[in-house]
Amino acid sequence: MSEVTRDELVLSYVRVRRALGYLGLLFPFLLILGGYLSESAVLPSVSDYYHSTMRDIFVGSLFAIGVFLISYKGHPLKDGEKLSDDIVATIAGLSAFGVAIFPNEGGTGHPESMSQMILGLKIAAVGHYISAIIFLGSLAYFCLVKFAKTALPHRRRIYRACGWFILLGGTLATVASYYKVYGTPAQSAFVVENRLVLWVEALGIWAFGISWLTKGKAEFSRVLPLLRHKPPNQKA
């Protein structure tokens, strides 16, 4: 592969990373703002927006993220690595589909999706949480392992901070969701009234967006000097 082709390939990855980053940053804002404007309420969790007027945004955004992740090939497998960028991104993308397809236990108590009709409300909710855990785990793996491994020190700190925030957000959301569903009435009310699940989920999603925007900026800064010095007869 020529240097020009490699640079153009890097630029395509930059666009994907930027798209993922901006989607991650905007996703919680769109749900919260749209839900408040349409229903005058901030829901207890990101996943609860599936059962609101923001369902199209919730499902559409997750599918967009999933498609971008599955289409992302990344760098080839290097010595000492067990999982390629392509495999990790594909796992993350498929799990994003799962989060969208399998609703959580909120809603009317009656089937609202094909997955709930086929599997039942409880099993569909289990599929939702398993997909969410895999999704966040894959994104954290990108930050802590893939991105941080070859990054400059200042960017490595950003990736690691984002990775730990993603894990922290996923862990706290799981604990808060448990108390929301299985806790005492007082514990459940505390989680719901303070929107604990929503904010820790948003924390992890924002960390995901920041990490991918940072990675895109790093790649672009590497290839930009080469693009500036291309011969006149080559396209930028």
Tab-separated table of C-alpha atoms in Angstrom, residues 51-234:
chain	number	residue	atom	x	y	z
A	51	HIS	CA	-40.435	4.024	26.256
A	52	SER	CA	-40.922	7.724	25.494
A	53	THR	CA	-41.487	9.981	22.513
A	54	MET	CA	-37.694	9.907	22.054
A	55	ARG	CA	-37.682	6.231	21.063
A	56	ASP	CA	-36.722	7.005	17.455
A	57	ILE	CA	-33.725	9.065	18.599
A	58	PHE	CA	-32.699	6.392	21.117
A	59	VAL	CA	-32.873	3.497	18.664
A	60	GLY	CA	-31.607	5.482	15.673
A	61	SER	CA	-28.567	6.838	17.515
A	62	LEU	CA	-27.591	3.411	18.834
A	63	PHE	CA	-27.931	1.880	15.387
A	64	ALA	CA	-25.835	4.699	13.901
A	65	ILE	CA	-23.152	4.082	16.531
A	66	GLY	CA	-23.353	0.349	15.856
A	67	VAL	CA	-22.985	0.776	12.093
A	68	PHE	CA	-19.987	3.100	12.499
A	69	LEU	CA	-18.322	0.659	14.893
A	70	ILE	CA	-18.894	-2.380	12.687
A	71	SER	CA	-17.561	-0.509	9.637
A	72	TYR	CA	-14.467	0.577	11.572
A	73	LYS	CA	-11.515	-1.693	10.749
A	74	GLY	CA	-8.782	0.162	12.624
A	75	HIS	CA	-5.179	-0.989	12.655
A	76	PRO	CA	-4.063	-4.562	11.853
A	77	LEU	CA	-3.326	-6.970	14.689
A	78	LYS	CA	0.088	-6.226	16.182
A	79	ASP	CA	2.551	-8.497	17.953
A	80	GLY	CA	1.335	-9.366	21.424
A	81	GLU	CA	-2.270	-8.373	20.745
A	82	LYS	CA	-5.030	-10.946	21.072
A	83	LEU	CA	-7.914	-8.940	19.645
A	84	SER	CA	-7.780	-6.728	16.565
A	85	ASP	CA	-9.453	-3.325	16.339
A	86	ASP	CA	-11.896	-4.827	13.865
A	87	ILE	CA	-13.041	-7.586	16.235
A	88	VAL	CA	-13.437	-5.294	19.253
A	89	ALA	CA	-15.295	-2.673	17.199
A	90	THR	CA	-17.604	-5.311	15.699
A	91	ILE	CA	-18.424	-6.699	19.153
A	92	ALA	CA	-19.155	-3.181	20.370
A	93	GLY	CA	-21.312	-2.450	17.316
A	94	LEU	CA	-23.384	-5.615	17.649
A	95	SER	CA	-23.899	-4.978	21.350
A	96	ALA	CA	-25.091	-1.421	20.517
A	97	PHE	CA	-27.745	-3.044	18.321
A	98	GLY	CA	-28.664	-5.263	21.270
A	99	VAL	CA	-29.132	-2.281	23.586
A	100	ALA	CA	-31.534	-0.792	21.036
A	101	ILE	CA	-33.399	-3.992	20.153
A	102	PHE	CA	-33.913	-5.306	23.698
A	103	PRO	CA	-35.740	-2.723	25.869
A	104	ASN	CA	-35.259	-2.514	29.616
A	105	GLU	CA	-38.019	-3.348	32.101
A	106	GLY	CA	-39.606	0.129	31.963
A	107	GLY	CA	-42.678	1.065	30.001
A	108	THR	CA	-46.305	0.012	30.226
A	109	GLY	CA	-45.738	-3.537	31.436
A	110	HIS	CA	-46.935	-4.876	28.091
A	111	PRO	CA	-44.807	-5.873	25.059
A	112	GLU	CA	-43.703	-2.817	23.096
A	113	SER	CA	-41.216	-4.471	20.739
A	114	MET	CA	-40.761	-7.648	18.735
A	115	SER	CA	-38.062	-8.853	21.140
A	116	GLN	CA	-40.429	-8.476	24.089
A	117	MET	CA	-43.198	-10.302	22.242
A	118	ILE	CA	-40.906	-13.221	21.396
A	119	LEU	CA	-38.786	-13.424	24.563
A	120	GLY	CA	-40.988	-11.825	27.186
A	121	LEU	CA	-40.363	-8.668	29.188
A	122	LYS	CA	-37.872	-10.127	31.671
A	123	ILE	CA	-35.659	-11.973	29.178
A	124	ALA	CA	-35.631	-8.956	26.838
A	125	ALA	CA	-34.502	-6.804	29.769
A	126	VAL	CA	-31.719	-9.298	30.532
A	127	GLY	CA	-30.640	-9.041	26.880
A	128	HIS	CA	-30.612	-5.255	27.241
A	129	TYR	CA	-28.337	-5.268	30.270
A	130	ILE	CA	-25.988	-7.912	28.873
A	131	SER	CA	-25.686	-5.920	25.648
A	132	ALA	CA	-25.015	-2.729	27.617
A	133	ILE	CA	-22.274	-4.413	29.676
A	134	ILE	CA	-20.575	-5.784	26.542
A	135	PHE	CA	-20.932	-2.433	24.777
A	136	LEU	CA	-19.365	-0.406	27.585
A	137	GLY	CA	-16.715	-3.059	28.213
A	138	SER	CA	-15.646	-2.987	24.561
A	139	LEU	CA	-15.437	0.808	24.562
A	140	ALA	CA	-13.383	0.763	27.761
A	141	TYR	CA	-11.075	-1.834	26.185
A	142	PHE	CA	-10.465	0.523	23.268
A	143	CYS	CA	-9.521	3.338	25.647
A	144	LEU	CA	-7.403	1.400	28.133
A	145	VAL	CA	-5.691	-0.993	25.721
A	146	LYS	CA	-5.987	-0.050	22.073
A	147	PHE	CA	-5.771	3.733	22.204
A	148	ALA	CA	-3.482	4.076	25.212
A	149	LYS	CA	-0.886	1.574	24.029
A	150	THR	CA	0.709	3.733	21.335
A	151	ALA	CA	-0.418	7.205	22.467
A	152	LEU	CA	1.732	10.087	23.583
A	153	PRO	CA	1.791	10.530	27.381
A	154	HIS	CA	-0.701	13.412	27.534
A	155	ARG	CA	-3.192	11.602	25.304
A	156	ARG	CA	-2.602	8.316	27.130
A	157	ARG	CA	-3.824	9.995	30.298
A	158	ILE	CA	-6.989	11.118	28.513
A	159	TYR	CA	-7.671	7.626	27.148
A	160	ARG	CA	-7.118	5.980	30.489
A	161	ALA	CA	-9.295	8.507	32.290
A	162	CYS	CA	-12.058	7.952	29.710
A	163	GLY	CA	-11.706	4.177	29.978
A	164	TRP	CA	-12.029	4.220	33.755
A	165	PHE	CA	-14.952	6.637	33.577
A	166	ILE	CA	-16.721	4.287	31.158
A	167	LEU	CA	-16.168	1.360	33.533
A	168	LEU	CA	-17.179	3.470	36.520
A	169	GLY	CA	-20.318	4.682	34.774
A	170	GLY	CA	-21.276	1.135	33.776
A	171	THR	CA	-20.643	-0.238	37.262
A	172	LEU	CA	-22.535	2.521	39.066
A	173	ALA	CA	-25.415	2.277	36.580
A	174	THR	CA	-25.653	-1.473	37.247
A	175	VAL	CA	-25.692	-0.974	41.029
A	176	ALA	CA	-28.193	1.882	40.821
A	177	SER	CA	-30.425	-0.121	38.454
A	178	TYR	CA	-30.410	-3.013	40.921
A	179	TYR	CA	-31.630	-0.777	43.749
A	180	LYS	CA	-34.133	0.839	41.411
A	181	VAL	CA	-35.744	-2.524	40.621
A	182	TYR	CA	-35.026	-4.714	43.662
A	183	GLY	CA	-34.323	-2.214	46.460
A	184	THR	CA	-36.675	-1.032	49.153
A	185	PRO	CA	-39.280	1.567	48.186
A	186	ALA	CA	-37.093	4.275	49.733
A	187	GLN	CA	-33.980	3.093	47.865
A	188	SER	CA	-35.862	2.857	44.571
A	189	ALA	CA	-37.377	6.304	45.053
A	190	PHE	CA	-33.953	7.802	45.825
A	191	VAL	CA	-32.450	6.366	42.616
A	192	VAL	CA	-35.388	7.472	40.476
A	193	GLU	CA	-35.881	10.952	41.950
A	194	ASN	CA	-32.193	11.843	41.666
A	195	ARG	CA	-31.833	10.302	38.187
A	196	LEU	CA	-28.730	8.421	39.376
A	197	VAL	CA	-28.793	5.853	36.576
A	198	LEU	CA	-29.224	8.553	33.927
A	199	TRP	CA	-26.258	10.645	35.050
A	200	VAL	CA	-23.783	7.804	35.502
A	201	GLU	CA	-24.817	6.358	32.128
A	202	ALA	CA	-24.341	9.781	30.550
A	203	LEU	CA	-20.922	10.011	32.217
A	204	GLY	CA	-19.777	6.815	30.504
A	205	ILE	CA	-21.228	7.832	27.143
A	206	TRP	CA	-19.562	11.248	27.254
A	207	ALA	CA	-16.238	9.617	28.136
A	208	PHE	CA	-16.672	7.381	25.080
A	209	GLY	CA	-17.258	10.420	22.872
A	210	ILE	CA	-14.247	12.308	24.232
A	211	SER	CA	-11.924	9.338	23.745
A	212	TRP	CA	-12.871	8.846	20.085
A	213	LEU	CA	-12.625	12.559	19.318
A	214	THR	CA	-9.180	12.617	20.936
A	215	LYS	CA	-8.078	9.607	18.894
A	216	GLY	CA	-9.340	11.225	15.699
A	217	LYS	CA	-7.451	14.418	16.483
A	218	ALA	CA	-4.269	12.442	17.168
A	219	GLU	CA	-4.470	10.587	13.856
A	220	PHE	CA	-5.285	13.762	11.938
A	221	SER	CA	-2.323	15.626	13.438
A	222	ARG	CA	-0.051	12.775	12.347
A	223	VAL	CA	-1.164	12.686	8.736
A	224	LEU	CA	-1.785	16.431	8.174
A	225	PRO	CA	1.904	17.347	7.532
A	226	LEU	CA	2.142	14.604	4.895
A	227	LEU	CA	-0.997	15.823	3.145
A	228	ARG	CA	0.343	19.384	3.045
A	229	HIS	CA	3.499	18.243	1.229
A	230	LYS	CA	1.836	16.109	-1.456
A	231	PRO	CA	2.885	16.742	-5.044
A	232	PRO	CA	0.512	19.104	-6.914
A	233	ASN	CA	-0.781	16.324	-9.186
A	234	GLN	CA	-2.052	14.275	-6.215
